[in-house]
Coordinates of C-alpha atoms in Angstrom, one line a residue:
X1422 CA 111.8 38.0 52.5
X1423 CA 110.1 36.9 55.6
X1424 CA 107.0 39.0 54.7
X1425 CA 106.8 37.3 51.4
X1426 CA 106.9 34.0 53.2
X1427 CA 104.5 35.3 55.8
X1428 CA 102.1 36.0 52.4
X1429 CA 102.7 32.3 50.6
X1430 CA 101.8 30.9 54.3
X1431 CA 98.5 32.7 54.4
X1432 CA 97.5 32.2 51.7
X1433 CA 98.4 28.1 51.8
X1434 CA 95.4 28.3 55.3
X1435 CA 93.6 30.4 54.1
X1436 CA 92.9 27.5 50.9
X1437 CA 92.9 25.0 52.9
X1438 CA 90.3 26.1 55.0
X1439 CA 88.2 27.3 51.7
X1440 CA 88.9 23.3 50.8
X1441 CA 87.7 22.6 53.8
X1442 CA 84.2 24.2 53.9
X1443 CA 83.7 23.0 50.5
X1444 CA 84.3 19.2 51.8
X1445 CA 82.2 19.9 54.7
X1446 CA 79.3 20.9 52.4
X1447 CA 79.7 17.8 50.8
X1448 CA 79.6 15.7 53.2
X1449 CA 76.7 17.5 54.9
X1450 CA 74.7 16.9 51.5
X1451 CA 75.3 13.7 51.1
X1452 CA 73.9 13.3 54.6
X1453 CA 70.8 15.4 54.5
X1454 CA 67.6 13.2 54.7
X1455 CA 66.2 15.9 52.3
X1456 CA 68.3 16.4 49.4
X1457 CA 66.7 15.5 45.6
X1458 CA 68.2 12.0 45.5
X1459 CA 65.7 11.0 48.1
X1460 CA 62.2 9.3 46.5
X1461 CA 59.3 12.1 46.9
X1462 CA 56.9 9.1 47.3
X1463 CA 56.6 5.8 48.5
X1464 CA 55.2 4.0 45.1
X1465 CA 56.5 0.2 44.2
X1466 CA 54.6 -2.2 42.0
X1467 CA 52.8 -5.5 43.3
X1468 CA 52.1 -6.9 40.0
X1469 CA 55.2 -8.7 38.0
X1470 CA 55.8 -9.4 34.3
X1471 CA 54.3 -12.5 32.9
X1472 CA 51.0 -11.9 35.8
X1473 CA 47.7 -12.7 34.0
X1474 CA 45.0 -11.1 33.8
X1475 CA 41.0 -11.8 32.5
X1476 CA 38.3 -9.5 32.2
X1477 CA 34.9 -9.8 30.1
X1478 CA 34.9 -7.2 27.7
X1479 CA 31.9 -5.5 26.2
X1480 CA 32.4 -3.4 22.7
X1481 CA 29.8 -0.6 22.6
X1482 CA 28.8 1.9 20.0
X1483 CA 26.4 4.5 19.3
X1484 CA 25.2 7.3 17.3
X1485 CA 25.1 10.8 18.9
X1486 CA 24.2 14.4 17.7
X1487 CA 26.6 16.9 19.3
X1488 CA 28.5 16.2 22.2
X1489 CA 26.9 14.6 24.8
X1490 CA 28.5 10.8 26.1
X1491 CA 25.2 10.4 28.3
X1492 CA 23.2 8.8 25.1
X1493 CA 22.3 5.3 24.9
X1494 CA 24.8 2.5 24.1
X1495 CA 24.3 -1.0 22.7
X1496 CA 26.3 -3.8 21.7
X1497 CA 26.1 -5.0 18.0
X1498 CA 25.8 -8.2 17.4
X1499 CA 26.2 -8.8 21.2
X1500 CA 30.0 -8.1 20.7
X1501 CA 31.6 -9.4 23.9
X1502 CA 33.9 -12.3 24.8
X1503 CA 37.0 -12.9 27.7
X1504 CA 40.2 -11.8 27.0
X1505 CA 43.8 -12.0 28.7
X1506 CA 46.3 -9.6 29.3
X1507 CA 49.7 -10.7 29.9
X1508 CA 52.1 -8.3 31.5
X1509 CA 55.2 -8.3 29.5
X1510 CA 56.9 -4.7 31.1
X1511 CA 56.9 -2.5 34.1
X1512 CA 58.5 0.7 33.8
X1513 CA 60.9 1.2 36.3
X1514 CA 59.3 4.0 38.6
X1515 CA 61.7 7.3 39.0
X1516 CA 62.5 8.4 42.2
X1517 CA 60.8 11.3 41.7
X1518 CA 57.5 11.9 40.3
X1519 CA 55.0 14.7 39.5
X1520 CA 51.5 14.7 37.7
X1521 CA 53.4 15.3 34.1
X1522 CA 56.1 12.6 35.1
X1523 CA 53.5 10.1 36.4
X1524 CA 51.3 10.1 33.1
X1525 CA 54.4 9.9 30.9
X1526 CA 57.0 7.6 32.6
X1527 CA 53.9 5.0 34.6
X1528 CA 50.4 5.8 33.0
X1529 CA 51.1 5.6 29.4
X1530 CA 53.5 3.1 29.1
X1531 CA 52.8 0.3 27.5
X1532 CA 52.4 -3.3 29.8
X1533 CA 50.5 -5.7 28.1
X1534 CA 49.9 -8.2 25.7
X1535 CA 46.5 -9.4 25.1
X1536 CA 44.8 -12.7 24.2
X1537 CA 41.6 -13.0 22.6
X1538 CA 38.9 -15.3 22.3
X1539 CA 38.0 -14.6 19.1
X1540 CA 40.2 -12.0 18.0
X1541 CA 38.7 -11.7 14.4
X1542 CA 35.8 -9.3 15.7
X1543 CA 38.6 -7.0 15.7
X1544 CA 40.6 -4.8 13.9
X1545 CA 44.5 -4.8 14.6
X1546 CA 43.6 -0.9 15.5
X1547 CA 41.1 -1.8 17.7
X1548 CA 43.0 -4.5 19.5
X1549 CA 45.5 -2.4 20.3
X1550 CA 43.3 0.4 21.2
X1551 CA 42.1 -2.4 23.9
X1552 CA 46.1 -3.5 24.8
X1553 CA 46.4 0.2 25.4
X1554 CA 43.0 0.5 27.7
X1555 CA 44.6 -2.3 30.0
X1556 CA 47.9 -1.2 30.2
X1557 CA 46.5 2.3 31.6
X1558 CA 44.8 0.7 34.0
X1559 CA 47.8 -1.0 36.3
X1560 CA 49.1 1.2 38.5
X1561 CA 52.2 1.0 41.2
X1562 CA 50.4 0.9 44.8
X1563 CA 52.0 2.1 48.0
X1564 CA 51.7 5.1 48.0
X1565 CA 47.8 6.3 46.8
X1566 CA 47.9 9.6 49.1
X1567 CA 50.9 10.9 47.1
X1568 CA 49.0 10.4 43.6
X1569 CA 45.5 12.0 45.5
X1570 CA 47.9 14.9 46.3
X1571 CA 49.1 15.5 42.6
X1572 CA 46.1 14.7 40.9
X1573 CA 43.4 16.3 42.9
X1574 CA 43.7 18.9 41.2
X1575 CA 43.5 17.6 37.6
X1576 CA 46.8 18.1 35.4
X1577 CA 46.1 20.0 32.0
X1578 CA 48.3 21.0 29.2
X1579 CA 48.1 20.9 25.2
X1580 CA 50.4 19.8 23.0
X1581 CA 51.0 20.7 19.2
X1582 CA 48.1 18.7 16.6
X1583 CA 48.2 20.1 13.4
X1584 CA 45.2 22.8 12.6
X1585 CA 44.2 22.8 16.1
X1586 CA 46.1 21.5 19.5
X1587 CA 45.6 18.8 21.5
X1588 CA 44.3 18.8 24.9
X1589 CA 44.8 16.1 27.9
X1590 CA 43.1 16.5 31.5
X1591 CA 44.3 13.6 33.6
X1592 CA 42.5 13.4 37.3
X1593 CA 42.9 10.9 40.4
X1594 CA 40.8 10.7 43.9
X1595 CA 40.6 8.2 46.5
X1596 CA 37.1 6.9 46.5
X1597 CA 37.4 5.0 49.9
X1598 CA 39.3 2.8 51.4
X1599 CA 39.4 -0.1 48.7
X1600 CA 39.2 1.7 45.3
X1601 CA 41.3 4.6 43.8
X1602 CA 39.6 6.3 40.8
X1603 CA 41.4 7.5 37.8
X1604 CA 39.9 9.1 34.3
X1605 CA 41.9 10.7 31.3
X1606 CA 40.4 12.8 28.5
X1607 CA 42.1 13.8 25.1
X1608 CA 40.1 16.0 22.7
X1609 CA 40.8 18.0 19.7
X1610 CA 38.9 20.3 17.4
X1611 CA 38.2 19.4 14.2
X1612 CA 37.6 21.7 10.8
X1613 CA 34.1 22.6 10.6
X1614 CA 33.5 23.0 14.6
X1615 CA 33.5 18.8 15.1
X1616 CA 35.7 17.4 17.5
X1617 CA 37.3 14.4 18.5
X1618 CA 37.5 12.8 22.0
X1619 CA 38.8 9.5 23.8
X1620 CA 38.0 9.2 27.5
X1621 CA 39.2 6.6 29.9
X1622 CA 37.7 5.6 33.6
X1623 CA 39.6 3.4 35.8
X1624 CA 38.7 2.1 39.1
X1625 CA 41.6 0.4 40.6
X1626 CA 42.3 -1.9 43.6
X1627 CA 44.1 0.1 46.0
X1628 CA 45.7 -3.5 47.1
X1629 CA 46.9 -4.4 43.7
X1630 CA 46.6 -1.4 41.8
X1631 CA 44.9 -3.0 39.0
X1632 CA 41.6 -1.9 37.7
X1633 CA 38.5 -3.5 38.9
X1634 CA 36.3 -1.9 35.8
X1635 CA 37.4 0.1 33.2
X1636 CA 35.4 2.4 30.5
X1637 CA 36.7 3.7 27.4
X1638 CA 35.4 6.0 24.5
X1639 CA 36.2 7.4 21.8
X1640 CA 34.0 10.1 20.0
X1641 CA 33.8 11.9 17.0
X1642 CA 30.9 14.6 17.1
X1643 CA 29.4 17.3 14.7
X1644 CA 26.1 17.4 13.2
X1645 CA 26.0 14.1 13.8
X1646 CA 28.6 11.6 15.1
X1647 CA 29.9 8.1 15.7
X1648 CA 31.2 6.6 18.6
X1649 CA 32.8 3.2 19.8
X1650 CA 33.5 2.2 23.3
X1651 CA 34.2 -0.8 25.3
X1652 CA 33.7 -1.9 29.0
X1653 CA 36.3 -4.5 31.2
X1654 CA 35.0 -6.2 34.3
X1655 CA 37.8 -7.6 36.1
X1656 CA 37.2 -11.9 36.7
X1657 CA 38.7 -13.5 40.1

């Protein structure tokens, strides 16, 4: 009998100090400065919702034979008036963030409304082909040496398009110390060896993290092709 209470009484320690570790653990994790609930960057926004903002806006277009962006670019009918963008959402920025994470979740997320002059030079495709141009180009600030760090090396990947796959570079740098550059390119093969193409250049205030210029094209080339762009200039 007493080695059968000597066995229950053993095995009650021997439990309480496996209970014990375990709480230890715990505790010690919910301590450590480096566990996954801590932010991996420093990022915050410094706009807010309902911020304005005005840029003159250019619409380009040109013809082109092959592939080639470099050819020369006019404005028909001198197509170009002010507009105002309206910031109606800010996406709540996730504690943590890589490249992939960044362009979903902050980059492509839609943040503005936009006013227009004269909004009959437009199509409802291309205005909000424009609404989508702006919204790409407000970023969080705080933290522009984290997003050199996971863009430096430009973030690729393809995703499922039908006949042929679509294919997305994004890439980041700091130019210097007032202006952090950002460019995204989409392009997809088309049947008979064409192909289409959007780009997107952003130069951004590294104080406010809104874009001081932005360029944006979007290209169809074959034999011969079309193309439509436009150009922002930020206004005080």
């Amino acid at each position: 009998m007493n080695r059968e209470i000597q066995i229950v009484v053993v095995c009650i320690i021997s439990f309480l100090m496996v209970s014990g570790v375990i709480v230890g653990i715990l505790t010690l994790s919910s301590e450590n400065p480096f566990t996954s609930t801590d932010p991996n960057h420093s990022l915050s926004w410094s706009v807010s919702v309902n911020d304005t903002l005005t840029y003159d806006m250019l619409y380009l277009t040109a013809d082109i034979y092959g592939d080639s962006i470099e050819e020369e670019w006019e404005s028909p009918n001198n197509i170009s008036q002010q507009i105002t963008a309206k910031i109606i959402n800010l996406p709540q920025i996730p504690a943590h963030l890589d490249a992939r994470s960044f362009v979903d979740d902050i980059y492509l997320s839609p943040k503005v409304s936009v006013i227009f002059s004269n909004a009959s030079e437009f199509t409802s495709y291309q205005r909000s082909e424009i609404a989508s141009c702006i919204s790409k180009s407000i970023f969080p600030i705080g933290d522009w040496e984290f997003l050199d760090e996971i863009f430096g090396n430009p973030l690729e990947f393809t995703t499922p398009g039908g006949q042929y796959p679509n294919r997305y570079i994004y890439g980041g740098t700091i130019a210097n110390s007032t202006f952090f550059e950002f460019d995204d390119t989409w392009r997809q093969q088309s049947s008979g060896h064409g192909s289409y193409r959007h780009s997107q250049w952003n130069v951004l205030e590294i104080e406010r993290g809104i874009s001081h210029s932005i360029k944006y094209f979007w290209i169809f080339s074959h034999v011969a092709g079309y193309q439509h762009g436009y150009a922002f200039t930020l206004l005080p």
